[in-house]
XYZ file of C-alpha atoms in Angstrom:
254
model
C -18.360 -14.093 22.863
C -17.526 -15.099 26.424
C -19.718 -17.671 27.825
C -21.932 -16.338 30.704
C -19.819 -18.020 33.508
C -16.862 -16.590 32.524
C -18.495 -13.324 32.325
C -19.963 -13.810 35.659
C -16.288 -14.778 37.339
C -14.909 -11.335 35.654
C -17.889 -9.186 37.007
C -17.471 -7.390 40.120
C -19.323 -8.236 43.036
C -22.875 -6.444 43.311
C -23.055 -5.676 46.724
C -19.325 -5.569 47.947
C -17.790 -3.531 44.814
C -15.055 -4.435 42.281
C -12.489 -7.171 43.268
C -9.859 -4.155 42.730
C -11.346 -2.346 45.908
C -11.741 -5.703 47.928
C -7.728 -6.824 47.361
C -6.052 -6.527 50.521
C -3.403 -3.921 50.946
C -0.782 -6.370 50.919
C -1.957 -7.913 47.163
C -2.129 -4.686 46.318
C 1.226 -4.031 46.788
C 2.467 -7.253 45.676
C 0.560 -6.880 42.190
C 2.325 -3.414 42.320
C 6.185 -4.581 42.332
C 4.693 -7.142 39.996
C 3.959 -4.602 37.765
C 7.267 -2.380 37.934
C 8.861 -5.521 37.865
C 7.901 -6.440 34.408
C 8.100 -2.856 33.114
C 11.909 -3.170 34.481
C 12.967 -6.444 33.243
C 11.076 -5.252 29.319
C 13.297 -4.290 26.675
C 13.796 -0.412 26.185
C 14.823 -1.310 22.385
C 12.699 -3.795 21.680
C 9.536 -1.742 22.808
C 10.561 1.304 20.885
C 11.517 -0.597 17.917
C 7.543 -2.236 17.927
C 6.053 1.473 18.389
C 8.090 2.960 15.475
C 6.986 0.269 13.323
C 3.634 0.190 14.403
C 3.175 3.805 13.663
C 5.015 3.920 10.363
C 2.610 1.628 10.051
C -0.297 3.626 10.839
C 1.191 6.615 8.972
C 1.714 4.476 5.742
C -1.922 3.320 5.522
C -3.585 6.724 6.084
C -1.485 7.765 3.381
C -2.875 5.533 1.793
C -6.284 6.303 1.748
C -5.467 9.969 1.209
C -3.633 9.904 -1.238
C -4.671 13.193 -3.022
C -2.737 14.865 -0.194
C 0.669 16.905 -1.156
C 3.105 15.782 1.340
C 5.146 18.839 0.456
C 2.483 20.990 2.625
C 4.222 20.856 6.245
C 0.835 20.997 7.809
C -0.361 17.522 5.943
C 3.270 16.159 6.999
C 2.564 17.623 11.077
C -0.917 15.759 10.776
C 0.711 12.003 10.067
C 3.209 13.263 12.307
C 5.934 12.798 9.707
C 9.457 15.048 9.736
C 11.025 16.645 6.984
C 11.095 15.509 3.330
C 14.888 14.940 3.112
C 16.381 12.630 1.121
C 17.286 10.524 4.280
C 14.250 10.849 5.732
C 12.563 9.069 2.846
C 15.372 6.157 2.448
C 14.704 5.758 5.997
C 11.144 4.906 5.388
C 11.661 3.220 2.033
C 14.208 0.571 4.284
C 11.780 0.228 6.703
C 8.617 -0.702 4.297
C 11.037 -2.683 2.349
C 12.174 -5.109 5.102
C 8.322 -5.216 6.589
C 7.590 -6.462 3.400
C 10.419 -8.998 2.532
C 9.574 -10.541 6.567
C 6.076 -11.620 5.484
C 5.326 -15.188 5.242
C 2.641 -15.595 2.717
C 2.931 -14.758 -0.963
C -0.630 -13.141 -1.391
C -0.173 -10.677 1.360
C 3.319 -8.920 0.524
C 1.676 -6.036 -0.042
C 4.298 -2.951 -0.750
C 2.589 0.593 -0.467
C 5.074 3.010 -1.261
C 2.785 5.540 -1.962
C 3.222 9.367 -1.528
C 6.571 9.331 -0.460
C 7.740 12.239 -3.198
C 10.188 9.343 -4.727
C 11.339 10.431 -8.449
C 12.167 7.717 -10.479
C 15.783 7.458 -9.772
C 15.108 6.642 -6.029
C 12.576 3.219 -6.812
C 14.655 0.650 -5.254
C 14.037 -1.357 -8.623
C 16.925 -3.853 -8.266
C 15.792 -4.371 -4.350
C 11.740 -5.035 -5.238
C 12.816 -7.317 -8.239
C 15.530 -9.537 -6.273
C 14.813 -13.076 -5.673
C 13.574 -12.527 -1.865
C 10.925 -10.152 -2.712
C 10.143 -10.114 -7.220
C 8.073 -13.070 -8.121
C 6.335 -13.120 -4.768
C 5.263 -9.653 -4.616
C 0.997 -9.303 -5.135
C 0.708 -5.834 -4.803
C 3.118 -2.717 -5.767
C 1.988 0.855 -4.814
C 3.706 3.848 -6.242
C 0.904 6.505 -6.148
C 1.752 9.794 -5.704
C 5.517 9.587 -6.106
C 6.734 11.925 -9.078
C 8.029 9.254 -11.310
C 7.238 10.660 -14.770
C 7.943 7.210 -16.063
C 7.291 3.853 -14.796
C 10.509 1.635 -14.508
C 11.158 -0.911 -17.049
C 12.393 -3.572 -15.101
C 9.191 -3.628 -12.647
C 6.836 -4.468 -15.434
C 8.861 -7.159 -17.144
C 10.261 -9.352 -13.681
C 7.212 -9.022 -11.275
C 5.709 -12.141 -12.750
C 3.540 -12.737 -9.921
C 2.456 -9.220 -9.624
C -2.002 -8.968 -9.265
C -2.073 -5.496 -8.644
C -0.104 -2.368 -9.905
C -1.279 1.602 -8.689
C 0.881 3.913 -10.342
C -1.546 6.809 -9.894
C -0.949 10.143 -9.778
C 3.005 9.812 -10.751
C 3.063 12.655 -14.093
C 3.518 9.657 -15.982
C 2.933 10.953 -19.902
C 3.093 7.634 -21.615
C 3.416 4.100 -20.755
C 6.048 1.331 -21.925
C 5.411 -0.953 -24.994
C 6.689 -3.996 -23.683
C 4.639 -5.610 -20.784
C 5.254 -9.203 -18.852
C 2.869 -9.085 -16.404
C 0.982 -12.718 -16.908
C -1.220 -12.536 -13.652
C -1.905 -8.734 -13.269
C -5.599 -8.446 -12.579
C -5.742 -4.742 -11.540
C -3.851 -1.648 -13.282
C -4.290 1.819 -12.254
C -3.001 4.682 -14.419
C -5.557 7.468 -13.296
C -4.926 10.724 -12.565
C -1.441 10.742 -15.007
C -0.822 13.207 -18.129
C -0.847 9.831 -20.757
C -1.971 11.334 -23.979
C -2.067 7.662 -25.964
C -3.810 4.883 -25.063
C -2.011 1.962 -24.403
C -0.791 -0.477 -27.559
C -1.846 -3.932 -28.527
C 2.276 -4.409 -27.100
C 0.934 -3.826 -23.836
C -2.368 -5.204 -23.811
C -0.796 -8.467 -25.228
C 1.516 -8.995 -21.637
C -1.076 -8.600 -19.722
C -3.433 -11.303 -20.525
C -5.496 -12.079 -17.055
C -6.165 -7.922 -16.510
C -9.597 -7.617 -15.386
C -9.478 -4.145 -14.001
C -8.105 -1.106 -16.181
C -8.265 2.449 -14.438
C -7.078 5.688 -16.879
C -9.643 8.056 -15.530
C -7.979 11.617 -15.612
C -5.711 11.251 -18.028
C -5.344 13.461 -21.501
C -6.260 11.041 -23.854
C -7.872 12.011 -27.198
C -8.963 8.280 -28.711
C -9.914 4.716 -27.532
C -7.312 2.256 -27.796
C -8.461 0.317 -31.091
C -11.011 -2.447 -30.382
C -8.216 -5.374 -31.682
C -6.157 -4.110 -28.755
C -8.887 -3.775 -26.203
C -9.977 -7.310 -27.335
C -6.728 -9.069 -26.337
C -8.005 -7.963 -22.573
C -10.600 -11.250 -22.817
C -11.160 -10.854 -18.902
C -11.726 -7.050 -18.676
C -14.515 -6.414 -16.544
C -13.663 -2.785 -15.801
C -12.857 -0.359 -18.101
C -12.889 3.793 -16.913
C -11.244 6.293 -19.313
C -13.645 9.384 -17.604
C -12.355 12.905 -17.411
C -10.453 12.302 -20.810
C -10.435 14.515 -24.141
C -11.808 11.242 -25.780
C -14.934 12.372 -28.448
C -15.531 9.253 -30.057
C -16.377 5.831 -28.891
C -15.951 2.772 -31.279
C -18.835 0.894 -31.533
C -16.812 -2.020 -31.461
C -16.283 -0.867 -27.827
C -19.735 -2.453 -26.618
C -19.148 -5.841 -28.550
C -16.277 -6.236 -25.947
């Protein structure tokens, strides 16, 4: 987008070279000690500090996107270039994503991905995601991958302002009754063991859900069409790779 003088100023002369080759030796060397100047007077800390974060950074969103990966495998954790799976190791990260989070300014982008980090339920910093710096303003909560087998009570009843919950691929076998979730658009339960469908108990807290993910579960039968029609914005419904036999055919009056 630079305008064609500027372009024309940064070019290198046509029939003399680049301005590198025509600086005098002297600018050269002056633009030299400029240079090892700056690179002395710079922060060790500080610059090390910005790289870590940066690639955790990296790390955490190509986790992300792969998040079929087993982190257990030591070749997938060489590839991100991640260490061990101790238990420090991941508190170490878990600090790290939590105070990235908490330092962003604006409510719809506090974003916290803690996804495939082989957490078990025990380790969810509940009280930490739920405190007043962080709960109500939280839009997005990924816990994907992690081996929860149970999604914590207290996230689904205190993250008022949560739009979008992944709890994917966390051997999760059933899901609370009691939901408080008045602004969740977007729930994703696939790829879990959950043998029932979710009650009219849940369906009823989450009144603005417009996207509902259970692909990949074990479930045998629909959720009953009075539950299903307390979802009045569902535009997205996928319950593929089920045991499910039967569909209501109150299902298409939705």
């Amino acid at each position: 987008n630079r305008n064609p003088q500027s372009m024309k100023l940064m070019a290198p002369d046509e029939r003399s070279g680049s301005n590198h080759q025509n600086m005098q030796p002297q600018e050269t060397m002056f633009a030299n000690e400029g240079y090892r100047q700056m690179a002395h007077n710079s922060d060790p800390y500080s610059t090390s500090l910005h790289r870590n974060i940066s690639n955790q950074s990296t790390i955490d969103s190509g986790l992300s996107r792969n998040s079929h990966l087993d982190l257990n495998d030591p070749n997938v954790r060489r590839m991100f270039g991640m260490g061990s799976s101790s238990s420090a190791e991941r508190q170490r990260r878990l600090r790290l994503l939590m105070d990235q989070c908490e330092t962003v300014r604006f409510p719809f982008k506090k974003r916290l991905i803690l996804a495939n980090m082989n957490l078990s339920h025990e380790e969810i910093p509940v009280d930490q995601i739920c405190s007043d710096r962080l709960g109500t303003a939280l839009y997005k909560l990924s816990l994907s991958g992690n081996r929860l087998n149970s999604i914590p009570e207290t996230l689904i009843v205190k993250l008022t302002g949560l739009r979008v919950l992944d709890v994917s691929q966390c051997d999760l076998h059933s899901v609370p009754a009691k939901w408080d979730l008045p602004f969740l658009k977007k729930l994703n339960l696939s790829h879990n063991r959950i043998q029932n469908c979710p009650a009219e108990s849940v369906f009823r807290g989450l009144p603005e859900l417009q996207h509902l993910d259970l692909y990949g579960n074990k479930l045998t039968c629909m959720s009953p069409p009075s539950a299903l029609s307390l979802l009045t914005k569902l535009e997205y419904l996928d319950v593929g790779y089920n045991h499910i036999t039967v569909i209501p055919d109150e299902i298409a009056n939705l």
